[in-house]
CSV table of C-alpha atoms in Angstrom, one decimal:
chain,number,residue,atom,x,y,z
A,1,UNK,CA,106.2,89.0,56.9
A,2,UNK,CA,103.9,91.8,57.7
A,3,UNK,CA,101.6,92.3,60.7
A,4,UNK,CA,98.6,91.5,58.6
A,5,UNK,CA,99.8,88.1,57.8
A,6,UNK,CA,99.1,86.3,61.1
A,7,UNK,CA,95.7,85.7,62.4
A,8,UNK,CA,94.2,85.3,65.9
A,9,UNK,CA,95.1,81.7,66.2
A,10,UNK,CA,98.7,82.5,65.4
A,11,UNK,CA,98.6,85.4,67.9
A,12,UNK,CA,97.2,83.2,70.6
A,13,UNK,CA,99.9,80.7,70.0
A,14,UNK,CA,102.5,83.4,70.3
A,15,UNK,CA,100.9,84.5,73.5
A,16,UNK,CA,101.0,81.0,74.8
A,17,UNK,CA,104.6,80.7,74.0
A,18,UNK,CA,104.6,78.6,70.8
A,19,UNK,CA,106.6,79.8,67.9
A,20,UNK,CA,104.1,81.3,65.5
A,21,UNK,CA,103.5,84.3,63.3
A,22,UNK,CA,106.3,86.4,61.9
A,23,UNK,CA,109.7,85.1,62.9
A,24,UNK,CA,111.0,88.5,63.8
A,25,UNK,CA,108.1,88.9,66.2
A,26,UNK,CA,108.7,85.5,67.7
A,27,UNK,CA,112.3,86.4,68.3
A,28,UNK,CA,111.3,89.7,69.9
A,29,UNK,CA,109.0,87.9,72.3
A,30,UNK,CA,111.7,85.4,73.0
A,31,UNK,CA,114.1,88.1,73.9
A,32,UNK,CA,111.6,89.8,76.1
A,33,UNK,CA,111.0,86.6,78.0
A,34,UNK,CA,114.6,85.3,78.0
A,35,UNK,CA,116.0,83.8,81.2
A,36,UNK,CA,116.8,85.9,84.1
A,37,UNK,CA,119.9,87.9,84.1
A,38,UNK,CA,121.8,88.3,87.4
A,39,UNK,CA,121.3,92.0,87.4
A,40,UNK,CA,117.6,91.4,87.5
A,41,UNK,CA,117.9,89.4,90.7
A,42,UNK,CA,119.9,92.0,92.5
A,43,UNK,CA,117.0,92.4,95.0
A,44,UNK,CA,117.1,88.8,96.0
A,45,UNK,CA,118.7,89.2,99.4
A,46,UNK,CA,116.5,92.2,100.2
A,47,UNK,CA,113.4,90.1,99.4
A,48,UNK,CA,114.7,87.3,101.5
A,49,UNK,CA,115.4,89.6,104.3
A,50,UNK,CA,111.8,90.8,104.2
A,51,UNK,CA,110.7,87.2,104.1
A,52,UNK,CA,112.8,86.3,107.2
A,53,UNK,CA,111.7,89.4,108.9
A,54,UNK,CA,108.1,88.5,108.5
A,55,UNK,CA,108.6,84.9,109.3
A,56,UNK,CA,110.9,85.3,112.3
A,57,UNK,CA,109.1,88.0,114.0
A,58,UNK,CA,106.4,86.9,116.3
A,59,UNK,CA,103.8,85.0,114.3
A,60,UNK,CA,101.2,87.5,115.1
A,61,UNK,CA,103.4,90.2,113.7
A,62,UNK,CA,104.3,88.1,110.8
A,63,UNK,CA,100.8,87.5,109.6
A,64,UNK,CA,99.0,90.5,110.8
A,65,UNK,CA,101.1,93.5,110.8
A,66,UNK,CA,102.1,95.2,107.6
A,67,UNK,CA,105.7,96.2,107.2
A,68,UNK,CA,105.2,99.8,107.5
A,69,UNK,CA,107.9,100.6,105.1
A,70,UNK,CA,105.9,99.3,102.3
A,71,UNK,CA,102.8,101.2,103.3
A,72,UNK,CA,104.3,104.6,103.2
A,73,UNK,CA,107.1,104.9,100.7
A,74,UNK,CA,106.4,108.5,100.0
A,75,UNK,CA,107.4,109.6,103.4
A,76,UNK,CA,110.9,108.8,102.6
A,77,UNK,CA,112.9,109.0,99.4
A,78,UNK,CA,112.3,105.8,97.7
A,79,UNK,CA,115.8,105.1,96.6
A,80,UNK,CA,117.1,105.9,100.0
A,81,UNK,CA,114.6,103.7,101.7
A,82,UNK,CA,115.4,100.8,99.4
A,83,UNK,CA,119.0,101.2,100.1
A,84,UNK,CA,118.3,101.1,103.7
A,85,UNK,CA,116.2,98.1,103.3
A,86,UNK,CA,119.1,96.4,101.5
A,87,UNK,CA,121.5,97.6,104.1
A,88,UNK,CA,119.2,96.3,106.8
A,89,UNK,CA,119.1,93.0,104.9
A,90,UNK,CA,122.9,92.9,104.8
A,91,UNK,CA,123.1,93.7,108.5
A,92,UNK,CA,120.5,91.1,109.2
A,93,UNK,CA,122.6,88.7,107.2
A,94,UNK,CA,125.6,89.5,109.2
A,95,UNK,CA,123.7,89.1,112.4
A,96,UNK,CA,122.3,85.9,111.0
A,97,UNK,CA,120.0,84.5,113.6
A,98,UNK,CA,120.9,87.4,115.7
A,99,UNK,CA,118.1,89.4,114.4
A,100,UNK,CA,115.7,86.8,115.6
A,101,UNK,CA,117.5,86.6,118.8
A,102,UNK,CA,117.0,90.3,119.3
A,103,UNK,CA,113.4,90.0,118.9
A,104,UNK,CA,113.2,87.0,121.1
A,105,UNK,CA,115.3,88.8,123.7
A,106,UNK,CA,112.9,91.6,124.0
A,107,UNK,CA,109.8,89.5,124.0
A,108,UNK,CA,109.1,86.6,126.1
A,109,UNK,CA,112.0,84.5,125.2
A,110,UNK,CA,111.4,81.4,123.1
A,111,UNK,CA,113.2,79.2,120.7
A,112,UNK,CA,114.5,80.7,117.6
A,113,UNK,CA,111.7,80.7,115.1
A,114,UNK,CA,113.5,79.2,112.3
A,115,UNK,CA,111.3,76.7,110.7
A,116,UNK,CA,112.4,73.6,109.1
A,117,UNK,CA,111.1,73.2,105.6
A,118,UNK,CA,108.6,70.7,106.5
A,119,UNK,CA,107.5,72.5,109.6
A,120,UNK,CA,104.4,74.3,108.8
A,121,UNK,CA,101.5,76.3,110.1
A,122,UNK,CA,103.1,78.4,112.7
A,123,UNK,CA,102.0,81.6,111.2
A,124,UNK,CA,99.1,80.4,109.1
A,125,UNK,CA,97.1,80.3,112.3
A,126,UNK,CA,97.4,84.0,112.3
A,127,UNK,CA,96.4,84.4,108.8
A,128,UNK,CA,94.9,87.8,108.4
A,129,UNK,CA,91.2,88.2,107.8
A,130,UNK,CA,91.6,88.9,104.2
A,131,UNK,CA,92.4,85.3,103.2
A,132,UNK,CA,90.6,85.8,100.0
A,133,UNK,CA,93.2,88.4,99.0
A,134,UNK,CA,95.0,86.3,96.5
A,135,UNK,CA,93.4,85.1,93.3
A,136,UNK,CA,92.7,81.5,93.3
A,137,UNK,CA,94.4,79.2,90.9
A,138,UNK,CA,91.5,79.3,88.6
A,139,UNK,CA,92.1,82.9,87.8
A,140,UNK,CA,89.2,84.5,89.6
A,141,UNK,CA,89.5,87.7,87.7
A,142,UNK,CA,86.8,89.4,89.8
A,143,UNK,CA,88.8,89.0,92.9
A,144,UNK,CA,92.1,89.5,91.3
A,145,UNK,CA,92.1,93.2,91.0
A,146,UNK,CA,91.5,93.9,94.6
A,147,UNK,CA,93.2,91.0,96.2
A,148,UNK,CA,96.5,92.7,97.0
A,149,UNK,CA,94.8,95.9,97.8
A,150,UNK,CA,92.9,94.4,100.6
A,151,UNK,CA,96.0,93.6,102.8
A,152,UNK,CA,97.2,97.1,102.2
A,153,UNK,CA,94.4,98.6,103.9
A,154,UNK,CA,93.4,95.7,105.9
A,155,UNK,CA,94.2,96.0,109.6
A,156,UNK,CA,94.9,99.5,110.5
A,157,UNK,CA,93.9,98.9,114.1
A,158,UNK,CA,95.9,95.8,114.9
A,159,UNK,CA,97.8,96.1,118.0
A,160,UNK,CA,101.5,96.5,117.8
A,161,UNK,CA,103.4,93.4,118.9
A,162,UNK,CA,105.1,93.7,122.1
A,163,UNK,CA,108.5,92.9,120.7
A,164,UNK,CA,108.5,95.9,118.5
A,165,UNK,CA,107.5,98.0,121.4
A,166,UNK,CA,110.3,96.6,123.5
A,167,UNK,CA,112.7,97.0,120.7
A,168,UNK,CA,111.7,100.6,120.4
A,169,UNK,CA,112.3,101.2,124.0
A,170,UNK,CA,115.8,99.7,123.7
A,171,UNK,CA,116.4,101.8,120.6
A,172,UNK,CA,115.4,105.0,122.4
A,173,UNK,CA,117.7,104.2,125.2
A,174,UNK,CA,120.5,103.6,122.8
A,175,UNK,CA,119.6,106.6,120.7
A,176,UNK,CA,119.8,108.9,123.7
A,177,UNK,CA,123.4,108.0,124.1
A,178,UNK,CA,124.4,107.9,120.4
A,179,UNK,CA,121.8,108.1,117.7
A,180,UNK,CA,124.0,107.3,114.7
A,181,UNK,CA,125.4,104.3,116.5
A,182,UNK,CA,122.0,103.1,117.4
A,183,UNK,CA,120.8,103.4,113.9
A,184,UNK,CA,123.9,101.5,112.7
A,185,UNK,CA,123.4,98.8,115.2
A,186,UNK,CA,122.3,95.7,113.5
A,187,UNK,CA,120.1,94.9,116.5
A,188,UNK,CA,117.8,97.7,115.4
A,189,UNK,CA,117.9,97.0,111.7
A,190,UNK,CA,114.5,95.5,112.0
A,191,UNK,CA,113.2,98.8,113.2
A,192,UNK,CA,114.8,100.5,110.2
A,193,UNK,CA,113.0,98.2,107.9
A,194,UNK,CA,109.7,98.5,109.7
A,195,UNK,CA,110.0,102.2,109.9
A,196,UNK,CA,110.8,102.6,106.3
A,197,UNK,CA,114.2,104.1,106.8
A,198,UNK,CA,116.7,105.2,109.4
A,199,UNK,CA,115.4,108.7,109.5
A,200,UNK,CA,112.0,107.4,110.3
A,201,UNK,CA,112.9,105.2,113.2
A,202,UNK,CA,112.6,107.8,115.9
A,203,UNK,CA,109.2,109.0,115.0
A,204,UNK,CA,108.1,105.5,114.3
A,205,UNK,CA,109.1,104.4,117.8
A,206,UNK,CA,107.5,107.4,119.4
A,207,UNK,CA,104.3,106.4,117.7
A,208,UNK,CA,104.6,102.8,118.6
A,209,UNK,CA,105.3,103.6,122.2
A,210,UNK,CA,102.5,106.0,122.3
A,211,UNK,CA,100.3,103.1,121.4
A,212,UNK,CA,99.4,104.1,118.0
A,213,UNK,CA,100.1,101.1,116.0
A,214,UNK,CA,100.4,102.8,112.7
A,215,UNK,CA,102.5,105.9,112.6
A,216,UNK,CA,100.9,107.0,109.4
A,217,UNK,CA,97.6,105.9,108.3
A,218,UNK,CA,97.6,104.7,104.8
A,219,UNK,CA,93.9,104.7,104.3
A,220,UNK,CA,94.0,107.8,102.3
A,221,UNK,CA,96.5,106.5,99.9
A,222,UNK,CA,95.4,105.5,96.4
A,223,UNK,CA,96.9,102.1,96.8
A,224,UNK,CA,93.6,100.3,97.2
A,225,UNK,CA,92.0,101.1,93.9
A,226,UNK,CA,94.6,102.4,91.6
A,227,UNK,CA,93.6,100.4,88.6
A,228,UNK,CA,90.6,102.4,87.8
A,229,UNK,CA,92.8,105.3,86.8
A,230,UNK,CA,94.7,103.3,84.3
A,231,UNK,CA,92.5,100.6,83.0
A,232,UNK,CA,90.4,103.1,81.2
A,233,UNK,CA,93.0,103.4,78.6
B,1,UNK,CA,91.8,75.1,68.0
B,2,UNK,CA,93.2,73.5,71.0
B,3,UNK,CA,94.8,76.7,72.0
B,4,UNK,CA,91.6,78.5,72.3
B,5,UNK,CA,89.8,75.8,74.0
B,6,UNK,CA,92.5,75.6,76.5
B,7,UNK,CA,92.3,79.3,77.1
B,8,UNK,CA,88.6,79.5,77.2
B,9,UNK,CA,87.6,76.5,79.1
B,10,UNK,CA,90.4,75.3,81.3
B,11,UNK,CA,90.9,76.6,84.7
B,12,UNK,CA,94.4,77.9,85.4
B,13,UNK,CA,95.0,75.0,87.7
B,14,UNK,CA,94.3,72.5,85.1
B,15,UNK,CA,95.9,74.3,82.2
B,16,UNK,CA,99.0,72.5,81.3
B,17,UNK,CA,101.2,73.5,78.4
B,18,UNK,CA,100.7,71.4,75.4
B,19,UNK,CA,103.4,68.9,74.7
B,20,UNK,CA,104.5,70.9,71.6
B,21,UNK,CA,105.1,73.9,73.7
B,22,UNK,CA,108.5,75.2,72.9
B,23,UNK,CA,108.7,78.5,74.4
B,24,UNK,CA,109.6,79.5,77.8
B,25,UNK,CA,107.8,79.1,80.8
B,26,UNK,CA,109.5,82.1,82.1
B,27,UNK,CA,110.6,80.1,85.1
B,28,UNK,CA,112.7,77.9,83.1
B,29,UNK,CA,113.8,79.7,80.0
B,30,UNK,CA,113.1,77.1,77.4
B,31,UNK,CA,114.4,79.3,74.7
B,32,UNK,CA,118.0,78.3,75.2
B,33,UNK,CA,120.3,77.1,77.9
B,34,UNK,CA,121.5,79.6,80.4
B,35,UNK,CA,124.8,81.1,79.8
B,36,UNK,CA,127.1,83.1,82.0
B,37,UNK,CA,124.8,86.1,82.0
B,38,UNK,CA,121.7,84.3,83.1
B,39,UNK,CA,120.8,82.6,86.3
B,40,UNK,CA,120.9,78.9,86.7
B,41,UNK,CA,117.7,77.2,85.6
B,42,UNK,CA,115.6,76.8,88.8
B,43,UNK,CA,114.2,73.8,87.1
B,44,UNK,CA,110.6,74.3,88.0
B,45,UNK,CA,107.5,74.5,85.9
B,46,UNK,CA,104.3,76.2,86.5
B,47,UNK,CA,102.7,73.5,88.7
B,48,UNK,CA,105.8,73.1,90.8
B,49,UNK,CA,105.8,76.8,91.5
B,50,UNK,CA,102.6,76.5,93.4
B,51,UNK,CA,104.1,73.7,95.5
B,52,UNK,CA,107.2,75.8,96.1
B,53,UNK,CA,105.1,78.7,97.2
B,54,UNK,CA,103.4,76.5,99.7
B,55,UNK,CA,106.8,75.5,101.1
B,56,UNK,CA,107.7,79.2,101.4
B,57,UNK,CA,104.4,79.8,103.2
B,58,UNK,CA,105.5,77.1,105.6
B,59,UNK,CA,108.6,79.1,106.3
B,60,UNK,CA,111.1,77.6,103.9
B,61,UNK,CA,113.5,80.4,103.0
B,62,UNK,CA,115.1,78.6,100.1
B,63,UNK,CA,111.7,78.0,98.7
B,64,UNK,CA,111.1,81.7,98.8
B,65,UNK,CA,114.4,82.2,97.0
B,66,UNK,CA,113.3,79.9,94.2
B,67,UNK,CA,110.0,81.7,94.0
B,68,UNK,CA,111.8,85.0,93.8
B,69,UNK,CA,114.0,83.8,91.0
B,70,UNK,CA,111.1,82.4,89.1
B,71,UNK,CA,108.9,85.4,89.3
B,72,UNK,CA,111.1,88.4,89.6
B,73,UNK,CA,112.5,88.7,86.1
B,74,UNK,CA,109.2,88.8,84.4
B,75,UNK,CA,107.8,91.1,87.1
B,76,UNK,CA,110.7,93.4,86.8
B,77,UNK,CA,110.4,93.7,83.1
B,78,UNK,CA,106.7,94.4,83.4
B,79,UNK,CA,107.4,97.1,86.0
B,80,UNK,CA,110.1,98.5,83.7
B,81,UNK,CA,107.4,99.4,81.3
B,82,UNK,CA,105.2,100.8,84.0
B,83,UNK,CA,107.7,102.9,85.9
B,84,UNK,CA,110.9,103.0,83.9
B,85,UNK,CA,114.0,103.3,86.0
B,86,UNK,CA,112.1,103.0,89.2
B,87,UNK,CA,111.2,99.4,88.4
B,88,UNK,CA,113.8,98.0,90.8
B,89,UNK,CA,112.5,100.1,93.6
B,90,UNK,CA,108.9,99.2,92.9
B,91,UNK,CA,109.8,95.6,92.6
B,92,UNK,CA,111.5,95.7,96.0
B,93,UNK,CA,108.4,97.2,97.5
B,94,UNK,CA,106.3,94.5,95.8
B,95,UNK,CA,108.5,91.8,97.3
B,96,UNK,CA,108.2,93.3,100.7
B,97,UNK,CA,104.4,93.1,100.4
B,98,UNK,CA,104.6,89.6,98.9
B,99,UNK,CA,106.6,88.5,101.8
B,100,UNK,CA,104.3,90.2,104.2
B,101,UNK,CA,101.1,88.9,102.8
B,102,UNK,CA,102.4,85.5,101.7
B,103,UNK,CA,100.1,83.7,104.0
B,104,UNK,CA,97.0,85.2,102.4
B,105,UNK,CA,97.8,83.7,99.1
B,106,UNK,CA,96.2,80.5,97.9
B,107,UNK,CA,96.4,79.0,94.5
B,108,UNK,CA,98.8,77.5,92.0
B,109,UNK,CA,101.9,78.8,90.3
B,110,UNK,CA,100.0,80.7,87.7
B,111,UNK,CA,97.8,82.2,90.3
B,112,UNK,CA,100.9,83.3,92.3
B,113,UNK,CA,102.4,85.0,89.3
B,114,UNK,CA,99.1,86.8,88.9
B,115,UNK,CA,99.0,87.8,92.5
B,116,UNK,CA,102.6,89.0,92.4
B,117,UNK,CA,101.9,91.0,89.2
B,118,UNK,CA,98.8,92.6,90.8
B,119,UNK,CA,100.8,93.6,93.8
B,120,UNK,CA,103.6,95.0,91.6
B,121,UNK,CA,101.1,96.8,89.4
B,122,UNK,CA,99.4,98.4,92.4
B,123,UNK,CA,102.8,99.5,93.8
B,124,UNK,CA,103.7,100.9,90.4
B,125,UNK,CA,100.4,102.8,90.0
B,126,UNK,CA,100.9,104.0,93.5
B,127,UNK,CA,104.3,105.2,92.4
B,128,UNK,CA,103.5,107.1,89.3
B,129,UNK,CA,100.8,107.9,86.8
B,130,UNK,CA,102.5,106.0,84.2
B,131,UNK,CA,100.2,107.0,81.4
B,132,UNK,CA,101.8,110.4,81.5
B,133,UNK,CA,105.2,109.3,82.2
B,134,UNK,CA,106.6,106.4,80.3
B,135,UNK,CA,110.3,107.1,80.1
B,136,UNK,CA,111.2,103.8,78.6
B,137,UNK,CA,108.9,104.2,75.7
B,138,UNK,CA,110.5,107.4,74.4
B,139,UNK,CA,113.9,105.9,74.5
B,140,UNK,CA,112.9,102.6,73.3
B,141,UNK,CA,112.9,102.8,69.6
B,142,UNK,CA,115.9,105.1,69.5
B,143,UNK,CA,118.1,102.7,71.5
B,144,UNK,CA,116.7,99.9,69.4
B,145,UNK,CA,117.9,101.6,66.3
B,146,UNK,CA,121.3,102.3,67.8
B,147,UNK,CA,122.5,98.8,68.0
B,148,UNK,CA,122.8,96.4,65.1
B,149,UNK,CA,121.5,93.2,66.4
B,150,UNK,CA,123.0,89.8,66.0
B,151,UNK,CA,121.3,87.6,63.5
B,152,UNK,CA,121.8,84.6,65.6
B,153,UNK,CA,118.5,83.8,67.2
B,154,UNK,CA,119.9,82.0,70.1
B,155,UNK,CA,122.2,84.7,70.9
B,156,UNK,CA,119.5,87.2,70.6
B,157,UNK,CA,117.3,85.4,73.1
B,158,UNK,CA,120.2,85.2,75.5
B,159,UNK,CA,121.5,88.7,75.0
B,160,UNK,CA,120.6,90.9,77.9
B,161,UNK,CA,120.8,94.0,75.8
B,162,UNK,CA,118.3,92.6,73.3
B,163,UNK,CA,116.0,91.7,76.2
B,164,UNK,CA,116.1,95.3,77.2
B,165,UNK,CA,115.5,96.4,73.6
B,166,UNK,CA,112.6,94.0,73.3
B,167,UNK,CA,111.0,95.3,76.4
B,168,UNK,CA,111.6,98.9,75.3
B,169,UNK,CA,109.9,98.2,72.0
B,170,UNK,CA,106.9,96.6,73.7
B,171,UNK,CA,106.8,99.7,75.9
B,172,UNK,CA,106.1,101.8,72.8
B,173,UNK,CA,102.7,100.2,72.5
B,174,UNK,CA,99.6,101.9,73.8
B,175,UNK,CA,99.5,101.0,77.5
B,176,UNK,CA,96.6,98.5,77.4
B,177,UNK,CA,98.3,96.6,74.6
B,178,UNK,CA,101.7,96.8,76.3
B,179,UNK,CA,100.4,95.5,79.5
B,180,UNK,CA,98.4,92.7,77.9
B,181,UNK,CA,101.5,91.5,75.9
B,182,UNK,CA,103.8,91.8,78.9
B,183,UNK,CA,101.5,89.9,81.3
B,184,UNK,CA,100.9,87.1,78.8
B,185,UNK,CA,104.3,86.8,77.3
B,186,UNK,CA,106.8,88.1,79.8
B,187,UNK,CA,105.1,87.5,83.2
B,188,UNK,CA,103.8,84.3,81.7
B,189,UNK,CA,100.2,84.5,82.8
B,190,UNK,CA,97.3,82.7,81.2
B,191,UNK,CA,94.6,84.9,79.7
B,192,UNK,CA,92.2,84.8,82.6
B,193,UNK,CA,94.8,85.6,85.1
B,194,UNK,CA,96.2,88.4,83.0
B,195,UNK,CA,92.7,89.8,82.8
B,196,UNK,CA,92.3,89.6,86.5
B,197,UNK,CA,95.5,91.6,87.1
B,198,UNK,CA,94.2,94.3,84.8
B,199,UNK,CA,90.6,94.2,86.1
B,200,UNK,CA,89.3,93.5,82.7
B,201,UNK,CA,87.5,90.8,80.9
B,202,UNK,CA,89.6,88.1,79.3
B,203,UNK,CA,88.3,88.9,75.9
B,204,UNK,CA,89.3,92.5,76.1
B,205,UNK,CA,92.8,91.5,77.2
B,206,UNK,CA,93.0,89.1,74.4
B,207,UNK,CA,92.1,91.7,71.9
B,208,UNK,CA,94.5,94.1,73.3
B,209,UNK,CA,97.3,91.6,73.2
B,210,UNK,CA,96.5,90.7,69.6
B,211,UNK,CA,96.6,94.3,68.6
B,212,UNK,CA,99.8,94.8,70.4
B,213,UNK,CA,101.4,91.8,68.6
B,214,UNK,CA,100.3,93.1,65.2
B,215,UNK,CA,101.6,96.5,66.0
B,216,UNK,CA,104.9,95.0,67.1
B,217,UNK,CA,105.1,93.0,63.9
B,218,UNK,CA,104.5,96.2,61.9
B,219,UNK,CA,107.2,98.0,63.8
B,220,UNK,CA,109.6,95.3,63.1
B,221,UNK,CA,108.5,95.1,59.5
B,222,UNK,CA,109.1,98.7,58.9
B,223,UNK,CA,112.2,98.9,60.9
B,224,UNK,CA,115.3,100.1,59.2
B,225,UNK,CA,118.1,97.6,58.7
B,226,UNK,CA,119.8,98.6,61.9
B,227,UNK,CA,116.8,97.3,63.8
B,228,UNK,CA,117.3,93.9,62.3
B,229,UNK,CA,118.1,92.5,65.6
B,230,UNK,CA,114.7,91.0,65.6
B,231,UNK,CA,114.4,90.6,61.9
B,232,UNK,CA,117.3,88.3,61.6
């Protein structure tokens, strides 16, 4: 079959997932959307680590404060930072709830913030001001393009949660004795993730302790409206 | 036709697959049962995904895992076309942002896929001007021609290599067509949501997707016998 031999209806059906049009094309689309391969899910633990980090940090931190790593990837070689994030995740996994305990130990102590599946709402109260960020279920194309961009540039002036500050103080104390050991300490893996890499932790903490909540402003980055440069095609 | 009506009139929330739908929801992989190379079927459909997202928003880690497994493969393949070998890294960043901003999302499963795709796209565009640099595209056809494909359709759909080859072939399309096809077919978005991700009107995305499909059909039609992986 040739490309001319299927019409818009057939094309729409293909796009909707129904077999239609030239068989070879249908097979190609089937292959393109085949079930996940394990290699494609290699980042699962890293993603879960990020999820836990956000969830288990203070609720205010969870909802308000961006993970700095994701705001400034260019400050640090990407692959390295990703590896570190993965490493941080592995460490966090080793430490299990320890990571939470660390945060809780530095901040006003409280129960471990591990939510039962049905237990809801702890952090939704701290939903950031950009609640319209995500597209609604009805598509909302007009919102869609800028939804995720809003959180990126949303709250540059949020205060830094006290637990990060305290953790940074602890880190600096430890780093003064033995920096590599401090960086390797799973207790500080959260800082590695937040800072965007081990090499960034020191400057990150200096900035945090100095009271500047964001070591690097990301306002100037093109993240917010990148689509204009591409959609013209 | 019902397909068009569904596309044009239904909201994403109400849009259910027709009973005759045979193809994937990418969550589920309707094409064929999973084999050793694929992940276990998470057993969710589009509507369920929205519910699982809500559980993740409430703090359920396992729910987030299910969401990841449902969304990541399509997202990663999409990003592969945008940023080539950096797709894993960009996807990792995207998931960090998804985790961070999860509370800000509201919508159904389709909406979540669109939200995730938008985040991934922004991270990708932030990463590289992909119009100038599409490493997958150049290698796509060559590698496609290198391997004789199996003529067994089921195997083809399950074969990871052929998935890569399929993505590589799609990556040879003009960017707007490639994105439209990927978002619709691989990420699994409906037309409106795909348009939202791209910041375009649904009609423009539909046109681009149709052109892309026709171009792919032509490529397959004119492929030499070694590319018969998709020609059966």
